[in-house]
Short mmCIF file of C-alpha atoms in Angstrom, two decimals:
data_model
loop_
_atom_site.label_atom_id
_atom_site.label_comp_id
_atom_site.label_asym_id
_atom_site.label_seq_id
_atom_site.Cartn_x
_atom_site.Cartn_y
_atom_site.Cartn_z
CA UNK A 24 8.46 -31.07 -16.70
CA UNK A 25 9.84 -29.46 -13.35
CA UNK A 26 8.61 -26.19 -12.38
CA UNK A 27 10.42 -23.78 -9.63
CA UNK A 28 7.54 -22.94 -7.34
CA UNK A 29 8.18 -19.65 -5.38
CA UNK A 30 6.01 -18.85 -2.24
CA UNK A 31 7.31 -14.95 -1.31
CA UNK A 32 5.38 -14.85 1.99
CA UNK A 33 5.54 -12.49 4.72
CA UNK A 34 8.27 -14.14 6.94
CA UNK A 35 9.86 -16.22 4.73
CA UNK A 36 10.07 -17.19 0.69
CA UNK A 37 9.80 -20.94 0.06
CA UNK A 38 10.94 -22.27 -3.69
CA UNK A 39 10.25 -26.03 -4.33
CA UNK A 40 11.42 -27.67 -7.76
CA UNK A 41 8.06 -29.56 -8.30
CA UNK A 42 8.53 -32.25 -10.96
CA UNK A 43 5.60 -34.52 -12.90
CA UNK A 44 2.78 -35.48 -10.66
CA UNK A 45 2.97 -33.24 -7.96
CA UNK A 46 6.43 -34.78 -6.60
CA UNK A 47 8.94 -32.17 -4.60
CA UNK A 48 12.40 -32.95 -5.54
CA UNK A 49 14.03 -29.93 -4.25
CA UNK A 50 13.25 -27.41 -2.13
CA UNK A 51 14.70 -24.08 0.13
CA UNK A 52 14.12 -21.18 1.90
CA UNK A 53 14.88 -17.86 2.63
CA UNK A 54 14.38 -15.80 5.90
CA UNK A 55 12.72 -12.47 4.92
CA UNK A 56 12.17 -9.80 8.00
CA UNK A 57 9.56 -7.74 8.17
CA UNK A 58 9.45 -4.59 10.95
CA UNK A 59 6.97 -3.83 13.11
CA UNK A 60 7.10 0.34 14.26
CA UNK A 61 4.20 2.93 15.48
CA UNK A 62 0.65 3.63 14.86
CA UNK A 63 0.90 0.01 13.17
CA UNK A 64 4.18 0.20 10.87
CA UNK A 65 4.84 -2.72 9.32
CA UNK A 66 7.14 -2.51 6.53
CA UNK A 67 9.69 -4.90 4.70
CA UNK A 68 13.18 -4.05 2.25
CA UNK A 69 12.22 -4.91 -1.27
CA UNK A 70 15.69 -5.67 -2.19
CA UNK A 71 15.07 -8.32 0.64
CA UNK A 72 12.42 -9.81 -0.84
CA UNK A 73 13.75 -10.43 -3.94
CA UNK A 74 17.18 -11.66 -2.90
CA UNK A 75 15.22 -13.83 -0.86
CA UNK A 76 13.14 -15.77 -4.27
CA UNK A 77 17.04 -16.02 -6.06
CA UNK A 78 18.54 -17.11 -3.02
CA UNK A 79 15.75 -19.99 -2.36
CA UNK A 80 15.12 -21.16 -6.09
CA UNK A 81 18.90 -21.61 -6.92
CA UNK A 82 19.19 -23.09 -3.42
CA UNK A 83 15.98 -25.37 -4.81
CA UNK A 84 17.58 -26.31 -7.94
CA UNK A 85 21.21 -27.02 -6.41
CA UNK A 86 19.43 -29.35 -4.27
CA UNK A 87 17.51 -31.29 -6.86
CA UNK A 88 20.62 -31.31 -9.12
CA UNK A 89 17.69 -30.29 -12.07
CA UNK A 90 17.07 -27.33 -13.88
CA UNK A 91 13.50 -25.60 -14.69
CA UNK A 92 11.40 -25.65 -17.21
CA UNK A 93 9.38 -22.77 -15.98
CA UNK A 94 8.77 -20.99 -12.77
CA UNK A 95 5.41 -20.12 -10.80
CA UNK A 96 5.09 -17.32 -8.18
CA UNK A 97 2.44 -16.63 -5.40
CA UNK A 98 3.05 -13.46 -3.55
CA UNK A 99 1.81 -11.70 -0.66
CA UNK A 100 -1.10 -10.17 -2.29
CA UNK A 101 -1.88 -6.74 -0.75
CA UNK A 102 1.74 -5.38 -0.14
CA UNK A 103 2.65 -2.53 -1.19
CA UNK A 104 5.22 -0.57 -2.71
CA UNK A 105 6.44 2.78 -5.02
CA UNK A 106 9.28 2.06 -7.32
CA UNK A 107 10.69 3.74 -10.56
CA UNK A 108 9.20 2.15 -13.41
CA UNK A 109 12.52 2.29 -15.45
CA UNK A 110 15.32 1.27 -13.36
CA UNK A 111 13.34 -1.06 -11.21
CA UNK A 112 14.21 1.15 -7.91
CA UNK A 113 12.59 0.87 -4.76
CA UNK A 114 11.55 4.56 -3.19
CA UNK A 115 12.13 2.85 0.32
CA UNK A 116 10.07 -0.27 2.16
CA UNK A 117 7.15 -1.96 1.34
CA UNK A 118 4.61 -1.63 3.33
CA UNK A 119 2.99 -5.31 4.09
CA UNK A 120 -0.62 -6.15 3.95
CA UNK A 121 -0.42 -6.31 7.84
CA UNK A 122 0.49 -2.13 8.33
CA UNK A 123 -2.45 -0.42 9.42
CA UNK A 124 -1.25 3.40 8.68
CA UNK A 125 -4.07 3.41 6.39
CA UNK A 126 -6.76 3.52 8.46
CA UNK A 127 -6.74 7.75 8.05
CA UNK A 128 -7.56 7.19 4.45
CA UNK A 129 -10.63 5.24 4.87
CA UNK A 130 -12.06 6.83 7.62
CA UNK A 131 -11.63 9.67 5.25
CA UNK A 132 -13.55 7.57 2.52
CA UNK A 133 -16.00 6.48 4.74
CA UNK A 134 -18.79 7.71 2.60
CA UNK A 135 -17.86 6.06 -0.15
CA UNK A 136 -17.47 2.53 1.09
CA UNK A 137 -20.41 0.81 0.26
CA UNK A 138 -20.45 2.03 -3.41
CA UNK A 139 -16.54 0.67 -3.39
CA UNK A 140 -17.61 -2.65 -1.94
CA UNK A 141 -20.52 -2.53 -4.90
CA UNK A 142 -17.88 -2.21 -7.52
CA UNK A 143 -15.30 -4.11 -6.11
CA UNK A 144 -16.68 -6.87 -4.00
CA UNK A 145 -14.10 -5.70 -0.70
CA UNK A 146 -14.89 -4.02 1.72
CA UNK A 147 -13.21 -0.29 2.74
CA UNK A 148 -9.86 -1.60 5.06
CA UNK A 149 -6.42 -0.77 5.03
CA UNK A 150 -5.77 -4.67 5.14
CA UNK A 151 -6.12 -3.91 0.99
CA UNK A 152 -3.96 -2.39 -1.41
CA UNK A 153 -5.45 1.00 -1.89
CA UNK A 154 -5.28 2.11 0.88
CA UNK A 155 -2.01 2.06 1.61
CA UNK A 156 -1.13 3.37 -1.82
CA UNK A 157 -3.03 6.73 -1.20
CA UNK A 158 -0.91 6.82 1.82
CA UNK A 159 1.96 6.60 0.34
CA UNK A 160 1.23 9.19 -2.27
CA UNK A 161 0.06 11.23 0.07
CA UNK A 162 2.76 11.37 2.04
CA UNK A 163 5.71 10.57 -0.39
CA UNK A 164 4.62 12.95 -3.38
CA UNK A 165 3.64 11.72 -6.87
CA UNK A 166 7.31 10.51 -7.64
CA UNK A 167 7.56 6.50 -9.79
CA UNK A 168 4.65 4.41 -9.26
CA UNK A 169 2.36 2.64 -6.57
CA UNK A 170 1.86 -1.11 -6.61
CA UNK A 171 2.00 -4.25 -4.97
CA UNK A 172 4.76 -5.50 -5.05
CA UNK A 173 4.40 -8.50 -6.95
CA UNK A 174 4.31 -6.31 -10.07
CA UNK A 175 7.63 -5.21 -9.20
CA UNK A 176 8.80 -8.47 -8.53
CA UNK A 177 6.94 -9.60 -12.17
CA UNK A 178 8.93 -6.84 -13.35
CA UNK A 179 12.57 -7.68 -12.24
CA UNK A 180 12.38 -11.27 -13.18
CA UNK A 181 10.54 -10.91 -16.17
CA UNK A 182 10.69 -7.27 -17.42
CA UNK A 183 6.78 -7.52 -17.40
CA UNK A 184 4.45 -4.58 -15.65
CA UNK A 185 1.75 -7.14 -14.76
CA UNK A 186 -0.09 -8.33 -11.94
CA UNK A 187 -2.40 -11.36 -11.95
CA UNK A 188 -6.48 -11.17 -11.84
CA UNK A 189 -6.02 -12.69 -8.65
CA UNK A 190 -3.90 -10.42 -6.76
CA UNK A 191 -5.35 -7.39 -8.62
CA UNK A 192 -9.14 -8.40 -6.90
CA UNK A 193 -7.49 -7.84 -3.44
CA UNK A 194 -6.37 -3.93 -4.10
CA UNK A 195 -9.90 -2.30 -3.84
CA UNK A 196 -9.50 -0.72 -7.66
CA UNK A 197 -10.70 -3.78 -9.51
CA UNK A 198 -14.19 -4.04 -10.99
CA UNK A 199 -14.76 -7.14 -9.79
CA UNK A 200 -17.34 -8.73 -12.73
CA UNK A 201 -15.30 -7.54 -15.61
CA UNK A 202 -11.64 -8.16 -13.69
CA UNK A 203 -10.37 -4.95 -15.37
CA UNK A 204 -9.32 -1.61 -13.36
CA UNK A 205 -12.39 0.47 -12.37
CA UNK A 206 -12.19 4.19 -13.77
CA UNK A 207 -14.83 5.20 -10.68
CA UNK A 208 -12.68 3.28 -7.63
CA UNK A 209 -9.05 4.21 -9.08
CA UNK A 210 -10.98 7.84 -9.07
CA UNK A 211 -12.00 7.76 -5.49
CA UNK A 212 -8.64 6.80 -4.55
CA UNK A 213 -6.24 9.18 -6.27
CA UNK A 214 -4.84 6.53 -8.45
CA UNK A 215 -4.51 6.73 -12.40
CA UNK A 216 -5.86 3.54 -13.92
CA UNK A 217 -3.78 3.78 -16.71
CA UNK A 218 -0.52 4.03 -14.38
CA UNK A 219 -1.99 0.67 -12.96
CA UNK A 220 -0.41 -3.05 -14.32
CA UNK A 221 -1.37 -5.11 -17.40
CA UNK A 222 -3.85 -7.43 -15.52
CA UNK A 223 -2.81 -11.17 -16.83
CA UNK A 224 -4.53 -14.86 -16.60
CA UNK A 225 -2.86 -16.69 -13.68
CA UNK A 226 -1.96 -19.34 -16.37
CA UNK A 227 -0.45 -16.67 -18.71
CA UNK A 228 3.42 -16.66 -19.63
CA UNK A 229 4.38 -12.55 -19.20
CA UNK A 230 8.36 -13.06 -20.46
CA UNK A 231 11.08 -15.09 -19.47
CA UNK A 232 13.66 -15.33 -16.85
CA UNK A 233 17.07 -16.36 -16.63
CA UNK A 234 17.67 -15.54 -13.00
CA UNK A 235 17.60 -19.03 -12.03
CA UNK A 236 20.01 -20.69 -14.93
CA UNK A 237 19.12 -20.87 -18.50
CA UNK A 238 16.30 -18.62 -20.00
CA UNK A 239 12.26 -19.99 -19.06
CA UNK A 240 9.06 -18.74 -18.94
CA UNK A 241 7.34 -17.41 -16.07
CA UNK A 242 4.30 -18.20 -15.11
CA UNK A 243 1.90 -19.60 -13.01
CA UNK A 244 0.71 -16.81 -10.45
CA UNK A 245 -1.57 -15.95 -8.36
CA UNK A 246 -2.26 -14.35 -4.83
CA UNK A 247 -0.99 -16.63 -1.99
CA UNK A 248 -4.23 -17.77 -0.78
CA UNK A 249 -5.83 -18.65 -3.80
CA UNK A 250 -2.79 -20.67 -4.84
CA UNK A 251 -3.46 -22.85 -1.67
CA UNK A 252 -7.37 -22.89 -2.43
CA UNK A 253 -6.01 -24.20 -5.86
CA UNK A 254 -3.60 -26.58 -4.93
CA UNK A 255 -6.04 -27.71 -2.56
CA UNK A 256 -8.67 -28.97 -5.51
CA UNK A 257 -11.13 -26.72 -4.19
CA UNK A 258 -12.98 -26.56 -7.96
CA UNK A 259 -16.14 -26.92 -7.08
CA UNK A 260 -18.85 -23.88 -5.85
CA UNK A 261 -18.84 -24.29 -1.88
CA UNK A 262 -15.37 -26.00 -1.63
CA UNK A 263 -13.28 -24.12 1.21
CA UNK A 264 -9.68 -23.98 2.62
CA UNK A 265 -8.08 -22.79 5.29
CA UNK A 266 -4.33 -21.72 5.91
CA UNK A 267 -3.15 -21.19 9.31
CA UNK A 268 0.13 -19.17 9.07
CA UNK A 269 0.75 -15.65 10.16
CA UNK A 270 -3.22 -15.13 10.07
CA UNK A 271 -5.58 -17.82 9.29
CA UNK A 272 -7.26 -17.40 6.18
CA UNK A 273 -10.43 -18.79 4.86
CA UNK A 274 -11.42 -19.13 1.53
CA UNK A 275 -14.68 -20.38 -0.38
CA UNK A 276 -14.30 -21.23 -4.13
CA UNK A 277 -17.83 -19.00 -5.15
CA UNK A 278 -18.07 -19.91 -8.89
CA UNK A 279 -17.93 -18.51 -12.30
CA UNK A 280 -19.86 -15.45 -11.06
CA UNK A 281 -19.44 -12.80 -8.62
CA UNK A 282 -21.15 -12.63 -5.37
CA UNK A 283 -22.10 -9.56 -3.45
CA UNK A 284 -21.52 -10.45 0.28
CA UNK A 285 -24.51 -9.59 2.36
CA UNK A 286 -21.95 -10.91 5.62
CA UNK A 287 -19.34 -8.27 4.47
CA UNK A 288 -16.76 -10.83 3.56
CA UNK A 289 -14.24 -10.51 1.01
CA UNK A 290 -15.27 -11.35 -2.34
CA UNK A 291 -12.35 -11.32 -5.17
CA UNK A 292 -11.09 -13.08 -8.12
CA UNK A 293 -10.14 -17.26 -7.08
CA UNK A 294 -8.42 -17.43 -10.48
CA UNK A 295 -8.53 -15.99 -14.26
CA UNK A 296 -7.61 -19.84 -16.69
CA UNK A 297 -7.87 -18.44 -20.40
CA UNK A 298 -9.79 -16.05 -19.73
CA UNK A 299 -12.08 -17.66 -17.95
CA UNK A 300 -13.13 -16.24 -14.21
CA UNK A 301 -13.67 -18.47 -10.54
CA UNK A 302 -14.86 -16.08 -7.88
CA UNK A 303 -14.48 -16.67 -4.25
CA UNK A 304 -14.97 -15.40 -0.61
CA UNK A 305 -12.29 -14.50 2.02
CA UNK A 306 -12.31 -14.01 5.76
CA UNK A 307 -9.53 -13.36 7.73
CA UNK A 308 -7.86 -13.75 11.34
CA UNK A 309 -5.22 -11.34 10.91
CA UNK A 310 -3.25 -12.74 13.97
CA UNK A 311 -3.19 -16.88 14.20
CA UNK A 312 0.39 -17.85 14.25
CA UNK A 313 1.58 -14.45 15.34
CA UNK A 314 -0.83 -15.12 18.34
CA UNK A 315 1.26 -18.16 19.04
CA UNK A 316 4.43 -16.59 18.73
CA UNK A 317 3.16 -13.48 21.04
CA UNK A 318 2.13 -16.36 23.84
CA UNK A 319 5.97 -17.66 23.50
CA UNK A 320 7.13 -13.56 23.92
CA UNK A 321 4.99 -13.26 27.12
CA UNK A 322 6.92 -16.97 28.50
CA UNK A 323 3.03 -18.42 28.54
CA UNK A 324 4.36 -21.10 26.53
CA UNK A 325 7.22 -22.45 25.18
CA UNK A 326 7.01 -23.68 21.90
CA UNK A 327 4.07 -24.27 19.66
CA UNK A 328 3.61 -27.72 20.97
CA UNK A 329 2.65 -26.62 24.42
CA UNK A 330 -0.63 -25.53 22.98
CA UNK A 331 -1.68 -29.51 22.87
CA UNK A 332 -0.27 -29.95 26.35
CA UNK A 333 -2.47 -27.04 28.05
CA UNK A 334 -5.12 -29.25 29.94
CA UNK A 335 -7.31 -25.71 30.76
CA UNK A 336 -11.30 -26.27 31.43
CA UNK A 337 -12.57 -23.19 32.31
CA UNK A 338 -14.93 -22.58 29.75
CA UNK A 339 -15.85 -19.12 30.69
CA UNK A 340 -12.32 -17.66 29.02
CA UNK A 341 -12.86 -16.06 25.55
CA UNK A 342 -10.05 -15.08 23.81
CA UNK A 343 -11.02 -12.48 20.51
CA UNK A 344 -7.12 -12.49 18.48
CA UNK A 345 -7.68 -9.38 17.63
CA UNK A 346 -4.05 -8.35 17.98
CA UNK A 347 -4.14 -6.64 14.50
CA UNK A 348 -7.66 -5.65 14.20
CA UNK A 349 -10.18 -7.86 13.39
CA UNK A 350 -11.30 -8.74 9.65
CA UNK A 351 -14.65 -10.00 8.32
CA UNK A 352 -17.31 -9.28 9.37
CA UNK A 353 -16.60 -6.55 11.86
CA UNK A 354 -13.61 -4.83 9.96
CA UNK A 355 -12.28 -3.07 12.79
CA UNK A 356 -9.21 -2.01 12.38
CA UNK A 357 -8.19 -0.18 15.63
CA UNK A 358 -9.77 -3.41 17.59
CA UNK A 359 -7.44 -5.37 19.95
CA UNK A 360 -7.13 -8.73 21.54
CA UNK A 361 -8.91 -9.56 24.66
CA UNK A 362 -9.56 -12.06 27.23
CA UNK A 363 -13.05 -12.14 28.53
CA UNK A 364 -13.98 -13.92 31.59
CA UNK A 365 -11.17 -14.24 33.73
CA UNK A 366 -11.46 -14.48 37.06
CA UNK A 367 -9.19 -15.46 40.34
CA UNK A 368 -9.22 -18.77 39.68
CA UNK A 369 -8.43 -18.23 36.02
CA UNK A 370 -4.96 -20.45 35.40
CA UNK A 371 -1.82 -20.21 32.56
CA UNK A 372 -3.48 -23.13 30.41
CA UNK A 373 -7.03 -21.57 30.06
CA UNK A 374 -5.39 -18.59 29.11
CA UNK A 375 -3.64 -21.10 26.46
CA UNK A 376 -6.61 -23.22 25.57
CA UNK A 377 -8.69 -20.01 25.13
CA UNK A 378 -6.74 -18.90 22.63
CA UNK A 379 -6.82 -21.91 20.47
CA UNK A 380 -10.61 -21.52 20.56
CA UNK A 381 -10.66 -18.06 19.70
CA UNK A 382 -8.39 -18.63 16.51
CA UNK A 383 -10.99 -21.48 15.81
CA UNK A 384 -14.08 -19.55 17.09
CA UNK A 385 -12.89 -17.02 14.39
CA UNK A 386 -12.75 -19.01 11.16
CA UNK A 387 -15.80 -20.92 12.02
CA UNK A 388 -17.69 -17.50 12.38
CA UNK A 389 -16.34 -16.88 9.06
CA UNK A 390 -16.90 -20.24 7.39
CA UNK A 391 -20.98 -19.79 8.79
CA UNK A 392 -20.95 -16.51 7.15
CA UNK A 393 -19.77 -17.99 3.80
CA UNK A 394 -22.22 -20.35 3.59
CA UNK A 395 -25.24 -17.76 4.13
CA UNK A 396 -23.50 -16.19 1.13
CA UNK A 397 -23.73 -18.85 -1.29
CA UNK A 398 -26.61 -20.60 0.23
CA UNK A 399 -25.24 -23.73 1.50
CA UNK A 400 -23.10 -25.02 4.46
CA UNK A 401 -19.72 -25.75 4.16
CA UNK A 402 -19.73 -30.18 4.44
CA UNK A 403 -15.92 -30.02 4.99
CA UNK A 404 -13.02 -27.99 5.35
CA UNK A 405 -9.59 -28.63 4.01
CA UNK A 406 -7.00 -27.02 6.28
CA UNK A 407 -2.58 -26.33 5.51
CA UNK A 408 -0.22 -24.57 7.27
CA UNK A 409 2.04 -24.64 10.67
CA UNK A 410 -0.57 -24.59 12.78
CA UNK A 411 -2.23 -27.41 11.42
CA UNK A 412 0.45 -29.87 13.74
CA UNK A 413 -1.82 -28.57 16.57
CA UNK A 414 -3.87 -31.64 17.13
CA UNK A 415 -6.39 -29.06 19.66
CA UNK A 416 -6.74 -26.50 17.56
CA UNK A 417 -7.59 -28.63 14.59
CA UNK A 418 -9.81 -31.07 16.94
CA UNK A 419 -11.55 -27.27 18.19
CA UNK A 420 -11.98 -26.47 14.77
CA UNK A 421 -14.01 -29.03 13.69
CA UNK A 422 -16.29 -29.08 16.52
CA UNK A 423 -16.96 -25.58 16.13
CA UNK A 424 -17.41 -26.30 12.64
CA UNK A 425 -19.44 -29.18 12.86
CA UNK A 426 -18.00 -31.19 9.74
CA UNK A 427 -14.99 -32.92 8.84
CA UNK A 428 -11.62 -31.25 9.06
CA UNK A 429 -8.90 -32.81 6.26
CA UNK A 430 -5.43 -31.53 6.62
CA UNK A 431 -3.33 -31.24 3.74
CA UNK A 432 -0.74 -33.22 2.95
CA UNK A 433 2.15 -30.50 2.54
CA UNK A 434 2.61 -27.20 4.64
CA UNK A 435 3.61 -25.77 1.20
CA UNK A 436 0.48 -25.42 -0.46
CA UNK A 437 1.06 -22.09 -1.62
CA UNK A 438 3.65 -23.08 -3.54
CA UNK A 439 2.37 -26.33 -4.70
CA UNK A 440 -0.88 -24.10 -5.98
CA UNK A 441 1.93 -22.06 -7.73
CA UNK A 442 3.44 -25.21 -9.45
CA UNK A 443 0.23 -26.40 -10.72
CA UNK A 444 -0.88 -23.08 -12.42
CA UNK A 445 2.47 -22.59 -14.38
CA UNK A 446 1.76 -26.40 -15.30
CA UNK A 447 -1.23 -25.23 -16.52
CA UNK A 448 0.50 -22.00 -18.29
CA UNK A 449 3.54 -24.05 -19.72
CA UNK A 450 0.42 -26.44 -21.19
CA UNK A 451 1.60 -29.48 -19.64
CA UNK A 452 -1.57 -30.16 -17.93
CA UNK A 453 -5.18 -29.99 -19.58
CA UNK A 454 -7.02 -29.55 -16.52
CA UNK A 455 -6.94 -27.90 -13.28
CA UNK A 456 -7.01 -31.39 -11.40
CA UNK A 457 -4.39 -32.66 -13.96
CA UNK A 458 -1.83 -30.11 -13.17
CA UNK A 459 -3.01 -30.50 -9.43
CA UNK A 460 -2.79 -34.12 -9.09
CA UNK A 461 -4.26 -36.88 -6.69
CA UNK A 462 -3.84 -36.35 -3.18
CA UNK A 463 -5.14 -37.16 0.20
CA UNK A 464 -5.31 -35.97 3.25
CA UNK A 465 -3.04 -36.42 6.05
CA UNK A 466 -5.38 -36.38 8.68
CA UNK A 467 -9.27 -35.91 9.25
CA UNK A 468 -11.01 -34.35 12.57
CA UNK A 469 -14.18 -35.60 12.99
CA UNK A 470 -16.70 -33.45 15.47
CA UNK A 471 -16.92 -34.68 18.90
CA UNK A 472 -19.26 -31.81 20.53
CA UNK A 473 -22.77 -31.55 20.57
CA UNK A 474 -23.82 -28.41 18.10
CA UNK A 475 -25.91 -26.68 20.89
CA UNK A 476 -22.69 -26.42 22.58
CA UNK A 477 -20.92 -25.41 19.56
CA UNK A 478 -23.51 -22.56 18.88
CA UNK A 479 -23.53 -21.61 22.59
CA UNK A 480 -19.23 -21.13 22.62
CA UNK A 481 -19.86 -19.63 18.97
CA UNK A 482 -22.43 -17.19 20.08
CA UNK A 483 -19.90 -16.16 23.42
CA UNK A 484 -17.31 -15.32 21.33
CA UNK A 485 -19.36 -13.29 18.72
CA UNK A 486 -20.51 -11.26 21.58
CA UNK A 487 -16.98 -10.98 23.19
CA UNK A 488 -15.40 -9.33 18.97
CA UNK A 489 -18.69 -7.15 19.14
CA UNK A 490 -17.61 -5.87 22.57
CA UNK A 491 -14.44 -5.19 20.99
CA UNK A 492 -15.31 -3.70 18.30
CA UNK A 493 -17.99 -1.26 19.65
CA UNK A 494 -14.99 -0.30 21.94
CA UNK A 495 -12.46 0.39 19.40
CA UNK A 496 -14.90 2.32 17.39
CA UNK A 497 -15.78 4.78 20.72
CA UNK A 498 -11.87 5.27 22.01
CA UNK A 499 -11.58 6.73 17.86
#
């Protein structure tokens, strides 16, 4: 069967027209353009987005010269939006997981947070959903309803008011071991629980859709990056993936049963099959490609490839890419990047090569965290996305890491992830590694540097996001 595989990311929506064993044979995309504006606006046109998933899947489909027979969609996961529930309207811009207006509800929830992280397994940040849905209650009124805004999207294509287990774990509302809406956390927030979406399987059909030709089914969806986790055969309790796109993002498959995070990482639904629940655990770098694309606005470099061709040494620049807040573990919003060390002799490519580190220092800290969680050590890490072509950051990674580094074969593993779920929902696989398929990977990074080195640059850049962060949280 071919499935229409729609990634709606933050930048861009990708649709591929996957057929039988995992084989692309059309694909497209659409620019989408999120703005940037004060106190950490960052909001994008609805109407946008969703002209942008037509315009790429019948751009898909023309290509192949195939129809459907069902389509799969992984969205953004904590964007946001308030809509009218019967006409489909949009009551003005999303607002994208990356706006950080929020941060005046939770410091005014502050005392709640830990019994919020109990219930829900995140902790208090206006990176989630919630958040930014008080926000816009409270300063929009009680008009249409609050969600993110792949419910809307379920809506227009299908007519459905649903949202998947896995995208629901990422708004703070969700109790978290029975993946149903939590009474107590919709409570603290404002929010009606019953005004919240059906909560569906990611392998569960919610209608039908004839936007892209003749009537199919949707289905197939999920949160972005537990689409790639999935697509990236992470099945197994301690398998991890990381996608380096926007942010880098870091995910640990945790198992059939919840874990409470004693690191304060993210822990949320992987994926809901018939019912049946995979946990895992998130950490973020909120700014990874956008750091690249900020060194290319300050003329530093280039293009992306100039990252591999910076030759700096100086091992005493830190770079923290904290340029919208830093994530697990420190969840400071209001942080911001840094350079540490620099002195007169401090050149253009250490200010380069530092950087790469940092986004590497970053996931590593995370990935060390995750495995204090679930009491083992990551042995490998399967990495997608654009950044992934950078043979130094990937090469940084794994020596920071200390184990292997595989990179996937695709840079749509999103949408592959997407594909192999509504396989799953349209019951043309059996299995979650039937519907995924064999792959391997493109390339592997093997560690090259000693691990008392490793710890040593590990522990300077720990030191240089606590700096950070203590600083943010004084200049409040």
């Amino acid at each position: 069967m071919n499935v229409l595989a729609i990634d709606q990311g933050t930048s861009s929506t990708k649709a591929l027209l996957v057929a039988d064993g995992g084989k692309v044979v059309g694909e497209s995309s659409a620019p989408v353009n999120p703005r940037s504006g004060a106190e950490g606006a960052v909001e994008q046109d609805p109407e946008e987005l969703f002209q942008s998933i037509l315009t790429a899947g019948q751009e898909a489909l023309r290509r192949a010269g195939a129809a459907a027979d069902a389509v799969g969609v992984a969205n953004q996961g904590e964007t946001v939006m308030r809509w009218d529930p019967r006409s489909g309207r949009p009551f003005g811009p999303a607002l994208s997981w990356q706006d950080r207006r929020a941060v005046t509800v939770t410091r005014a929830l502050a005392d709640r947070a830990e019994r919020l992280t109990e219930l829900t397994g995140l902790p208090l940040d206006p990176y989630f959903a919630a958040p930014k849905m008080t926000w816009l209650r409270q300063r929009d009124g009680e008009e249409g309803v609050i969600t993110t805004v792949d419910a809307w999207l379920n809506w227009r294509l299908a007519g459905a008011f649903a949202t998947d287990a896995a995208t629901a774990s990422r708004t703070l509302l969700l109790d978290l071991p029975s993946t149903s809406w939590s009474a107590e956390a919709c409570e603290v927030f404002g929010l009606d629980p019953v005004a919240q979406p059906r909560i569906v399987d990611c392998d569960e059909t919610i209608g039908e859709t004839a936007a892209f030709g003749h009537s199919i089914p949707v289905t197939g969806l999920a949160v972005d990056q537990q689409a790639a986790l999935f697509a990236e055969s992470c099945f197994q309790p301690g398998e991890a993936k990381c996608t380096y796109g926007t942010g880098a993002f870091i995910l640990a498959n945790a198992g059939p049963h919840a874990i409470a995070s004693r690191s304060r990482l993210a822990a949320c639904v992987a994926w809901r099959l018939s019912g049946a629940t995979t946990y895992c655990l998130d950490g973020q770098v909120y700014s990874a490609g956008s750091a690249v694309s900020w060194l290319q606005q300050l003329k530093l470099i280039g293009e992306p490839a100039d990252l591999d061709r910076a030759d700096g040494a100086d091992q005493e620049v830190v770079f923290v890419p904290a340029l919208a807040g830093l994530g697990a573990p420190f969840w400071a919003p209001d942080a911001r990047g840094a350079w540490f060390g620099l002195s007169l002799a401090t050149r253009r490519d250490d200010l380069i090569r530092a950087l790469v580190w940092g986004i590497a220092a970053q996931v590593a800290s995370l990935a060390r965290a995750m495995g204090r969680d679930a009491g083992r050590s990551l042995e490998r890490l399967r990495v997608d996305g654009g950044l992934t072509r950078s043979s130094a950051l990937m090469q940084a990674q794994a020596d920071l890491l200390q184990v292997p580094v595989e990179c996937y074969p695709s840079p749509d593993a999103t949408a592959l992830g997407a594909a192999a779920l509504a396989r799953l929902g349209a019951r043309a696989a059996a299995t979650p590694a039937d519907a995924v398929g064999e792959w391997s990977p493109t390339a592997e990074f093997e560690p090259r540097m000693a691990a008392g080195e490793a710890e040593e640059r590990l522990q300077r850049w720990r030191s240089a996001a606590l700096a950070l962060t203590e600083l943010a949280r004084e200049s409040r």
